[in-house]
Amino acid sequence: MAKNFLVIVESPTKAKTIRKFLPKNFTVEASMGHVRDLPQSAADIPKDLKKEEWAKIGVNVEKDFEPLYVVPKGKSKVISELRKKLKTSDELYLATDEDREGESISWHLAEVLKPKIPIKRMVFHEITKSAIENAIKDCREIDLRLVKAQEARRILDRLVGYTLSPLLWKKIAYGLSAGRVQSVALRMIVNRERERLKFQKSEYWDLQAELKKNADRFEARLIEVDGVRVASGKDFDETTGKLEAGKQLKVLNAVDAEGLVGQLERTDWKVESVEEKDFTSRPPIPFITSTLQQEANRKLGLSTRDAMRVAQGLYEEGLITYMRTDSPNLSQEAIRAARSAVTELYGQEYLSPEVRQFAAKSKGAQEAHEAIRPAGAEFVHPKSSGLSGKELAVYELIWMRTMACQMADAKKRSMSVRIKAGNSLFQATGTRILFPGFLRAYVEGSDDPAAALEDREVLLPAMKSGDALGLEKLEPVSHETKPPARYTEASLVQGMEKAGIGRPSTYAAVIGTIVERDYVRRQKNTLVPTFTGFAVTQLLEKHFDQLVDLNFTSKMEQSLDEIAEGNLDSLPYLKSFYLGKQGLKGQVEQKEKQIDPDESRSVNLTHLKGVEVRIGRYGPYVVKEGNKNEQDDVHASIPEDIAPADLSAEKTEELLEIQARGPQPLGTHPETGQNMYVLVGRFGPYVQMGEVTEEVPKPKRASIPKGFDPKSVTVEQAVRFLSLPRELGLHPETKKPIQCNAGRFGPYVVHDGDFRSLKKEDDVYTVTLERALELLAQEKKGRAGSTLVKELGLHPKDQKPIAIYNGKYGLYIKYKSTNVSVPKEMNSELVTLDQAVQWLADKSKKKK
């Protein structure tokens, strides 16, 4: 009689893909992620343990740091179904991912299900027929070292978060959080903002010439005057705005530059020297988790979270190898596939003469055994993948990078020409690609737009020493030094990896957390710290500096790796960290009384004099102390879109002046006769019609669009702003109104709680009913595979959106980083904004 086998993986997509490669007597089911975890709220703690103080953390620190594992809400049904399948199975294959997290899921499954049949741990790094068949033949036992390492990491994170976060609630604001990795990442972003605060701008000039050799024109830039090098941006000290000490350079001002133009327009231009040099460029190594995140951000504009979500889907569909890996190594199968495809697509001359193989740089690289590459022994060409959108873009990136690593070097020739004109020396540089090599397939991205041009050809005409040149144009060019660039997601991942902070597989979650917690906001492609983020970092630096120290955090990561390798016992390490002489528990208890809440809520911005920035219940605000005898303190809200480094003394004075002066009527509305005011609030400048009274606590308001100077708003413009929301007409099917309006995230149209953003070409003041119907007919997707069902509106407290999504486990309400399940018996069409606000409030009370 044939045996029946049960295979358990994490997700339905992965189960569906694996099922295709297994015989009919194999049943493949999904655990839907973790089946056990530490309690997320007081409601998750078993009744008999609710009175235990340690149960609030979920770790029994008095009993060898024993974790309290509970079955998360909604998982009981999944476990019941798996137990039913076990009853008709002869063997159990645990086929979760091959990293520490996957090993932990397998262990928890075995602990919860308690199977009485043989258990086999099945591992693979790609979901292809050959990989699955080989994995079944070569199973092993659950690696308890990896389980212990994951558990130690989880406990450590919980101890840090649940011990420090309540302190932040008391000293700064409720709802804040700290984390072992997130707080260090936040400190990096805050430190970069501090560098921008210290930055002193410098102005310098140079000359740009357009020259002619025969019929060819090219550009050259001034580099020397009277034998002294002309200063460029890199020569100035960012904190003083002056030339760096010890540099003897010539700094040109506008008068100098104009004077030189007059001199050099009347002189001869000749080639002084020509230097040519051949060089090669090697292709980048195959993707690992961190480099994929960086390139997806730089080239495709994807967040780290979106990049990992898309990669997860590609892996589960069997298109790429496992996407959480620290190893750039390629299997022999992958090398053969890549080299074969290079020869077929580009020709033998584009193939690297030698096989390229790559080794991991970090000692602790262990997440998987191979780089991220297209799956299988023959790579699916992107055009044949059946993919579209982000999925196609990410797959194509992985495919191109893998191909490139087995391609020949690019061969280039640089040309540097020095040109003499009177007492000045100019330079022209060019690059010619002699053989493109791997550039036929792939050009690595960069955070620096100028650096991204390195692989483009800049051709110069043939020249030799003594050649006469014709001057076509000579212009003075003004430059200003730029402050240190803010982190992008790509550069933050790069910085964290270089410092050895966290694991690349967690970077997406870390960045997502600091954004969702409002410690950081995304501004175009950069990460800007908020004033709250500054305050949290200040408190941790002052009182728990070790926890946000890069070196200390890196050493913690190394210790966790040693636990995974079996070289370090987790229990003594956890005891020392939490209960030792300098342990976290004792530090928090000792310092809690010493920490002044008022001081903690003040943001230290050294460039502002005579004012103070504080964190309040409704966001950041600036305070100017009044004369005790004559006037009170003046408080003014700081708009959320102002970064700490951009809050200038002038801007602060403007905010305070508006507040001190009180509302000044701009004029009267032609229809209502009410006064109109230009005011500034937490979400920026806005126009208000009428005064706040007991009868009208919330008069009509409208945001002033970006690009408009609040001080220059006219009566006509104010009337136009206040025309929103506009009712466009009734929906032909529901007969309910369709409106257009402008919100925090831009202009939109809305019908019965269903929102759609307007496109760039749409004007919120002129958009028509027909266009609104077009937009409303388009499907709208949420993150991580969830589908947006209905947008309910804005939360009355902070005007942030509340919406209903349909996810893996059914309908849920999403508000900022909080999710609340919609009762199963409730139809989404019947859910109101008031109900959602009440459910969110109930959840908040339970957390307390």
PDB file of C-alpha atoms in Angstrom, residues 235-448:
ATOM      1  CA  ASP A 235      37.923  71.556  -0.978  1.00  0.00           C
ATOM      2  CA  PHE A 236      35.554  73.284   1.469  1.00  0.00           C
ATOM      3  CA  ASP A 237      34.923  72.303   5.082  1.00  0.00           C
ATOM      4  CA  GLU A 238      31.214  71.483   5.452  1.00  0.00           C
ATOM      5  CA  THR A 239      30.979  72.838   9.001  1.00  0.00           C
ATOM      6  CA  THR A 240      32.746  76.185   8.456  1.00  0.00           C
ATOM      7  CA  GLY A 241      32.173  76.920   4.777  1.00  0.00           C
ATOM      8  CA  LYS A 242      35.866  77.749   4.452  1.00  0.00           C
ATOM      9  CA  LEU A 243      38.701  76.062   2.611  1.00  0.00           C
ATOM     10  CA  GLU A 244      39.974  73.023   4.459  1.00  0.00           C
ATOM     11  CA  ALA A 245      43.076  73.730   6.524  1.00  0.00           C
ATOM     12  CA  GLY A 246      46.393  73.516   4.705  1.00  0.00           C
ATOM     13  CA  LYS A 247      45.003  73.889   1.193  1.00  0.00           C
ATOM     14  CA  GLN A 248      46.621  76.602  -0.926  1.00  0.00           C
ATOM     15  CA  LEU A 249      44.021  77.137  -3.620  1.00  0.00           C
ATOM     16  CA  LYS A 250      42.462  79.979  -5.558  1.00  0.00           C
ATOM     17  CA  VAL A 251      38.816  80.678  -4.776  1.00  0.00           C
ATOM     18  CA  LEU A 252      37.194  82.673  -7.563  1.00  0.00           C
ATOM     19  CA  ASN A 253      34.319  85.051  -6.915  1.00  0.00           C
ATOM     20  CA  ALA A 254      31.955  86.557  -9.486  1.00  0.00           C
ATOM     21  CA  VAL A 255      34.208  89.572 -10.163  1.00  0.00           C
ATOM     22  CA  ASP A 256      37.289  87.330 -10.618  1.00  0.00           C
ATOM     23  CA  ALA A 257      35.414  85.059 -13.008  1.00  0.00           C
ATOM     24  CA  GLU A 258      34.066  87.924 -15.123  1.00  0.00           C
ATOM     25  CA  GLY A 259      37.537  89.498 -15.278  1.00  0.00           C
ATOM     26  CA  LEU A 260      39.089  86.236 -16.465  1.00  0.00           C
ATOM     27  CA  VAL A 261      36.482  85.913 -19.201  1.00  0.00           C
ATOM     28  CA  GLY A 262      37.470  89.322 -20.533  1.00  0.00           C
ATOM     29  CA  GLN A 263      41.167  88.372 -20.551  1.00  0.00           C
ATOM     30  CA  LEU A 264      40.833  84.892 -22.023  1.00  0.00           C
ATOM     31  CA  GLU A 265      38.474  85.850 -24.828  1.00  0.00           C
ATOM     32  CA  ARG A 266      41.400  87.789 -26.347  1.00  0.00           C
ATOM     33  CA  THR A 267      44.090  85.104 -25.983  1.00  0.00           C
ATOM     34  CA  ASP A 268      45.162  82.007 -27.940  1.00  0.00           C
ATOM     35  CA  TRP A 269      44.027  78.526 -26.876  1.00  0.00           C
ATOM     36  CA  LYS A 270      46.428  75.610 -27.380  1.00  0.00           C
ATOM     37  CA  VAL A 271      46.639  71.970 -26.329  1.00  0.00           C
ATOM     38  CA  GLU A 272      49.361  71.607 -23.698  1.00  0.00           C
ATOM     39  CA  SER A 273      49.196  67.812 -23.214  1.00  0.00           C
ATOM     40  CA  VAL A 274      47.119  64.787 -24.092  1.00  0.00           C
ATOM     41  CA  GLU A 275      47.019  61.669 -21.913  1.00  0.00           C
ATOM     42  CA  GLU A 276      45.229  58.497 -22.935  1.00  0.00           C
ATOM     43  CA  LYS A 277      44.820  55.465 -20.706  1.00  0.00           C
ATOM     44  CA  ASP A 278      43.101  52.130 -21.289  1.00  0.00           C
ATOM     45  CA  PHE A 279      41.277  50.522 -18.376  1.00  0.00           C
ATOM     46  CA  THR A 280      38.744  47.780 -17.696  1.00  0.00           C
ATOM     47  CA  SER A 281      35.580  47.583 -15.592  1.00  0.00           C
ATOM     48  CA  ARG A 282      34.546  44.302 -14.003  1.00  0.00           C
ATOM     49  CA  PRO A 283      30.889  43.347 -13.600  1.00  0.00           C
ATOM     50  CA  PRO A 284      29.260  43.562 -10.159  1.00  0.00           C
ATOM     51  CA  ILE A 285      28.825  40.348  -8.175  1.00  0.00           C
ATOM     52  CA  PRO A 286      25.443  38.541  -8.151  1.00  0.00           C
ATOM     53  CA  PHE A 287      22.712  39.841  -5.879  1.00  0.00           C
ATOM     54  CA  ILE A 288      22.454  39.126  -2.183  1.00  0.00           C
ATOM     55  CA  THR A 289      19.548  40.443  -0.120  1.00  0.00           C
ATOM     56  CA  SER A 290      21.073  43.827   0.679  1.00  0.00           C
ATOM     57  CA  THR A 291      22.350  44.604  -2.835  1.00  0.00           C
ATOM     58  CA  LEU A 292      19.011  43.631  -4.392  1.00  0.00           C
ATOM     59  CA  GLN A 293      17.257  46.014  -2.009  1.00  0.00           C
ATOM     60  CA  GLN A 294      19.695  48.794  -2.921  1.00  0.00           C
ATOM     61  CA  GLU A 295      19.399  48.354  -6.690  1.00  0.00           C
ATOM     62  CA  ALA A 296      15.600  47.971  -6.596  1.00  0.00           C
ATOM     63  CA  ASN A 297      15.461  51.283  -4.717  1.00  0.00           C
ATOM     64  CA  ARG A 298      17.942  53.121  -6.971  1.00  0.00           C
ATOM     65  CA  LYS A 299      16.825  51.792 -10.342  1.00  0.00           C
ATOM     66  CA  LEU A 300      13.144  51.008  -9.821  1.00  0.00           C
ATOM     67  CA  GLY A 301      12.233  53.385  -6.989  1.00  0.00           C
ATOM     68  CA  LEU A 302      10.929  50.492  -4.867  1.00  0.00           C
ATOM     69  CA  SER A 303      11.049  50.602  -1.082  1.00  0.00           C
ATOM     70  CA  THR A 304      13.000  47.792   0.584  1.00  0.00           C
ATOM     71  CA  ARG A 305       9.700  46.320   1.761  1.00  0.00           C
ATOM     72  CA  ASP A 306       8.194  46.330  -1.742  1.00  0.00           C
ATOM     73  CA  ALA A 307      11.383  44.866  -3.215  1.00  0.00           C
ATOM     74  CA  MET A 308      11.323  41.966  -0.746  1.00  0.00           C
ATOM     75  CA  ARG A 309       7.609  41.407  -1.241  1.00  0.00           C
ATOM     76  CA  VAL A 310       8.036  41.164  -5.005  1.00  0.00           C
ATOM     77  CA  ALA A 311      11.115  38.936  -4.655  1.00  0.00           C
ATOM     78  CA  GLN A 312       9.210  36.668  -2.243  1.00  0.00           C
ATOM     79  CA  GLY A 313       6.499  36.241  -4.864  1.00  0.00           C
ATOM     80  CA  LEU A 314       9.030  35.473  -7.610  1.00  0.00           C
ATOM     81  CA  TYR A 315      10.658  32.842  -5.380  1.00  0.00           C
ATOM     82  CA  GLU A 316       7.342  31.225  -4.495  1.00  0.00           C
ATOM     83  CA  GLU A 317       6.399  31.139  -8.179  1.00  0.00           C
ATOM     84  CA  GLY A 318       9.609  29.215  -8.871  1.00  0.00           C
ATOM     85  CA  LEU A 319      11.256  31.993 -10.906  1.00  0.00           C
ATOM     86  CA  ILE A 320      14.212  32.917  -8.649  1.00  0.00           C
ATOM     87  CA  THR A 321      16.272  31.331  -5.886  1.00  0.00           C
ATOM     88  CA  TYR A 322      15.679  32.133  -2.220  1.00  0.00           C
ATOM     89  CA  MET A 323      15.773  35.879  -1.713  1.00  0.00           C
ATOM     90  CA  ARG A 324      17.153  36.028   1.862  1.00  0.00           C
ATOM     91  CA  THR A 325      20.819  35.287   1.480  1.00  0.00           C
ATOM     92  CA  ASP A 326      24.206  36.724   2.434  1.00  0.00           C
ATOM     93  CA  SER A 327      26.073  34.568  -0.072  1.00  0.00           C
ATOM     94  CA  PRO A 328      26.958  35.709  -3.623  1.00  0.00           C
ATOM     95  CA  ASN A 329      28.058  32.173  -4.507  1.00  0.00           C
ATOM     96  CA  LEU A 330      26.623  30.566  -7.662  1.00  0.00           C
ATOM     97  CA  SER A 331      26.078  26.837  -8.103  1.00  0.00           C
ATOM     98  CA  GLN A 332      27.703  25.042 -11.020  1.00  0.00           C
ATOM     99  CA  GLU A 333      24.221  24.672 -12.512  1.00  0.00           C
ATOM    100  CA  ALA A 334      23.707  28.440 -12.377  1.00  0.00           C
ATOM    101  CA  ILE A 335      27.113  29.178 -13.883  1.00  0.00           C
ATOM    102  CA  ARG A 336      26.432  26.804 -16.790  1.00  0.00           C
ATOM    103  CA  ALA A 337      22.998  28.386 -17.346  1.00  0.00           C
ATOM    104  CA  ALA A 338      24.367  31.934 -17.288  1.00  0.00           C
ATOM    105  CA  ARG A 339      27.325  31.205 -19.582  1.00  0.00           C
ATOM    106  CA  SER A 340      25.149  29.324 -22.038  1.00  0.00           C
ATOM    107  CA  ALA A 341      22.651  32.215 -22.184  1.00  0.00           C
ATOM    108  CA  VAL A 342      25.433  34.804 -22.627  1.00  0.00           C
ATOM    109  CA  THR A 343      26.861  32.877 -25.602  1.00  0.00           C
ATOM    110  CA  GLU A 344      23.434  32.431 -27.160  1.00  0.00           C
ATOM    111  CA  LEU A 345      22.229  36.025 -26.687  1.00  0.00           C
ATOM    112  CA  TYR A 346      25.427  38.057 -27.122  1.00  0.00           C
ATOM    113  CA  GLY A 347      28.022  35.808 -28.737  1.00  0.00           C
ATOM    114  CA  GLN A 348      31.201  34.062 -27.570  1.00  0.00           C
ATOM    115  CA  GLU A 349      33.214  37.288 -27.434  1.00  0.00           C
ATOM    116  CA  TYR A 350      30.958  38.585 -24.636  1.00  0.00           C
ATOM    117  CA  LEU A 351      31.609  35.568 -22.414  1.00  0.00           C
ATOM    118  CA  SER A 352      34.167  35.915 -19.630  1.00  0.00           C
ATOM    119  CA  PRO A 353      37.220  33.769 -20.537  1.00  0.00           C
ATOM    120  CA  GLU A 354      37.269  32.333 -17.021  1.00  0.00           C
ATOM    121  CA  VAL A 355      34.367  31.144 -14.880  1.00  0.00           C
ATOM    122  CA  ARG A 356      33.632  33.784 -12.263  1.00  0.00           C
ATOM    123  CA  GLN A 357      32.873  32.586  -8.743  1.00  0.00           C
ATOM    124  CA  PHE A 358      32.165  34.737  -5.713  1.00  0.00           C
ATOM    125  CA  ALA A 359      32.585  34.351  -1.962  1.00  0.00           C
ATOM    126  CA  ALA A 360      30.757  36.094   0.877  1.00  0.00           C
ATOM    127  CA  LYS A 361      32.603  38.971   2.548  1.00  0.00           C
ATOM    128  CA  SER A 362      31.034  38.575   5.980  1.00  0.00           C
ATOM    129  CA  LYS A 363      32.085  35.760   8.290  1.00  0.00           C
ATOM    130  CA  GLY A 364      28.537  35.178   9.461  1.00  0.00           C
ATOM    131  CA  ALA A 365      27.005  34.776   5.993  1.00  0.00           C
ATOM    132  CA  GLN A 366      24.664  31.843   6.464  1.00  0.00           C
ATOM    133  CA  GLU A 367      21.167  32.726   5.393  1.00  0.00           C
ATOM    134  CA  ALA A 368      21.320  30.546   2.275  1.00  0.00           C
ATOM    135  CA  HIS A 369      23.848  28.822   0.106  1.00  0.00           C
ATOM    136  CA  GLU A 370      23.515  30.753  -3.125  1.00  0.00           C
ATOM    137  CA  ALA A 371      23.056  34.227  -4.574  1.00  0.00           C
ATOM    138  CA  ILE A 372      19.679  35.520  -5.765  1.00  0.00           C
ATOM    139  CA  ARG A 373      19.456  34.410  -9.389  1.00  0.00           C
ATOM    140  CA  PRO A 374      16.924  33.060 -11.904  1.00  0.00           C
ATOM    141  CA  ALA A 375      15.890  29.546 -10.869  1.00  0.00           C
ATOM    142  CA  GLY A 376      16.656  26.327 -12.677  1.00  0.00           C
ATOM    143  CA  ALA A 377      19.231  24.918 -15.059  1.00  0.00           C
ATOM    144  CA  GLU A 378      17.950  27.166 -17.865  1.00  0.00           C
ATOM    145  CA  PHE A 379      17.082  30.762 -17.049  1.00  0.00           C
ATOM    146  CA  VAL A 380      13.659  31.973 -18.142  1.00  0.00           C
ATOM    147  CA  HIS A 381      14.120  35.050 -20.328  1.00  0.00           C
ATOM    148  CA  PRO A 382      12.213  38.075 -18.935  1.00  0.00           C
ATOM    149  CA  LYS A 383      10.195  38.310 -22.179  1.00  0.00           C
ATOM    150  CA  SER A 384       9.073  34.695 -21.703  1.00  0.00           C
ATOM    151  CA  SER A 385       8.295  34.978 -17.992  1.00  0.00           C
ATOM    152  CA  GLY A 386       4.681  36.110 -18.351  1.00  0.00           C
ATOM    153  CA  LEU A 387       5.358  38.804 -15.771  1.00  0.00           C
ATOM    154  CA  SER A 388       4.439  42.476 -15.872  1.00  0.00           C
ATOM    155  CA  GLY A 389       4.820  45.621 -13.758  1.00  0.00           C
ATOM    156  CA  LYS A 390       7.043  45.506 -10.678  1.00  0.00           C
ATOM    157  CA  GLU A 391       7.398  41.732 -10.853  1.00  0.00           C
ATOM    158  CA  LEU A 392       8.860  41.910 -14.356  1.00  0.00           C
ATOM    159  CA  ALA A 393      11.135  44.827 -13.435  1.00  0.00           C
ATOM    160  CA  VAL A 394      12.610  43.013 -10.411  1.00  0.00           C
ATOM    161  CA  TYR A 395      12.991  39.706 -12.260  1.00  0.00           C
ATOM    162  CA  GLU A 396      14.692  41.464 -15.173  1.00  0.00           C
ATOM    163  CA  LEU A 397      17.092  43.158 -12.724  1.00  0.00           C
ATOM    164  CA  ILE A 398      18.034  39.780 -11.210  1.00  0.00           C
ATOM    165  CA  TRP A 399      18.320  38.137 -14.625  1.00  0.00           C
ATOM    166  CA  MET A 400      20.551  40.905 -16.023  1.00  0.00           C
ATOM    167  CA  ARG A 401      22.825  40.983 -12.973  1.00  0.00           C
ATOM    168  CA  THR A 402      23.302  37.201 -13.056  1.00  0.00           C
ATOM    169  CA  MET A 403      24.065  37.249 -16.767  1.00  0.00           C
ATOM    170  CA  ALA A 404      26.519  40.136 -16.364  1.00  0.00           C
ATOM    171  CA  CYS A 405      28.616  38.360 -13.727  1.00  0.00           C
ATOM    172  CA  GLN A 406      29.690  35.754 -16.286  1.00  0.00           C
ATOM    173  CA  MET A 407      30.354  38.270 -19.064  1.00  0.00           C
ATOM    174  CA  ALA A 408      33.630  39.773 -20.224  1.00  0.00           C
ATOM    175  CA  ASP A 409      35.062  42.942 -18.705  1.00  0.00           C
ATOM    176  CA  ALA A 410      34.173  46.246 -20.337  1.00  0.00           C
ATOM    177  CA  LYS A 411      37.196  47.878 -21.990  1.00  0.00           C
ATOM    178  CA  LYS A 412      37.421  51.651 -22.038  1.00  0.00           C
ATOM    179  CA  ARG A 413      39.861  54.412 -22.926  1.00  0.00           C
ATOM    180  CA  SER A 414      40.044  57.658 -20.981  1.00  0.00           C
ATOM    181  CA  MET A 415      41.389  60.842 -22.535  1.00  0.00           C
ATOM    182  CA  SER A 416      42.548  63.855 -20.517  1.00  0.00           C
ATOM    183  CA  VAL A 417      43.464  67.031 -22.390  1.00  0.00           C
ATOM    184  CA  ARG A 418      45.086  70.035 -20.658  1.00  0.00           C
ATOM    185  CA  ILE A 419      44.586  73.298 -22.537  1.00  0.00           C
ATOM    186  CA  LYS A 420      46.593  76.497 -22.057  1.00  0.00           C
ATOM    187  CA  ALA A 421      44.903  79.898 -22.389  1.00  0.00           C
ATOM    188  CA  GLY A 422      46.881  82.936 -21.172  1.00  0.00           C
ATOM    189  CA  ASN A 423      47.611  82.522 -17.452  1.00  0.00           C
ATOM    190  CA  SER A 424      44.974  79.774 -17.089  1.00  0.00           C
ATOM    191  CA  LEU A 425      44.780  76.034 -17.582  1.00  0.00           C
ATOM    192  CA  PHE A 426      41.652  74.188 -18.645  1.00  0.00           C
ATOM    193  CA  GLN A 427      40.902  70.456 -18.774  1.00  0.00           C
ATOM    194  CA  ALA A 428      38.683  68.341 -20.997  1.00  0.00           C
ATOM    195  CA  THR A 429      38.027  64.674 -20.243  1.00  0.00           C
ATOM    196  CA  GLY A 430      36.478  61.987 -22.351  1.00  0.00           C
ATOM    197  CA  THR A 431      35.771  58.266 -22.230  1.00  0.00           C
ATOM    198  CA  ARG A 432      35.442  55.906 -25.149  1.00  0.00           C
ATOM    199  CA  ILE A 433      34.030  52.403 -24.753  1.00  0.00           C
ATOM    200  CA  LEU A 434      36.306  50.096 -26.748  1.00  0.00           C
ATOM    201  CA  PHE A 435      34.345  46.949 -25.911  1.00  0.00           C
ATOM    202  CA  PRO A 436      31.100  47.049 -23.868  1.00  0.00           C
ATOM    203  CA  GLY A 437      31.402  43.573 -22.367  1.00  0.00           C
ATOM    204  CA  PHE A 438      28.963  43.138 -19.471  1.00  0.00           C
ATOM    205  CA  LEU A 439      27.558  46.647 -20.059  1.00  0.00           C
ATOM    206  CA  ARG A 440      25.517  45.088 -22.868  1.00  0.00           C
ATOM    207  CA  ALA A 441      23.448  43.492 -20.103  1.00  0.00           C
ATOM    208  CA  TYR A 442      23.798  45.572 -16.965  1.00  0.00           C
ATOM    209  CA  VAL A 443      24.866  48.970 -15.586  1.00  0.00           C
ATOM    210  CA  GLU A 444      24.920  49.214 -11.801  1.00  0.00           C
ATOM    211  CA  GLY A 445      22.898  52.004 -10.233  1.00  0.00           C
ATOM    212  CA  SER A 446      24.114  54.755  -7.946  1.00  0.00           C
ATOM    213  CA  ASP A 447      22.746  57.208  -5.401  1.00  0.00           C
ATOM    214  CA  ASP A 448      24.806  59.910  -7.119  1.00  0.00           C
TER     215      ASP A 448
END
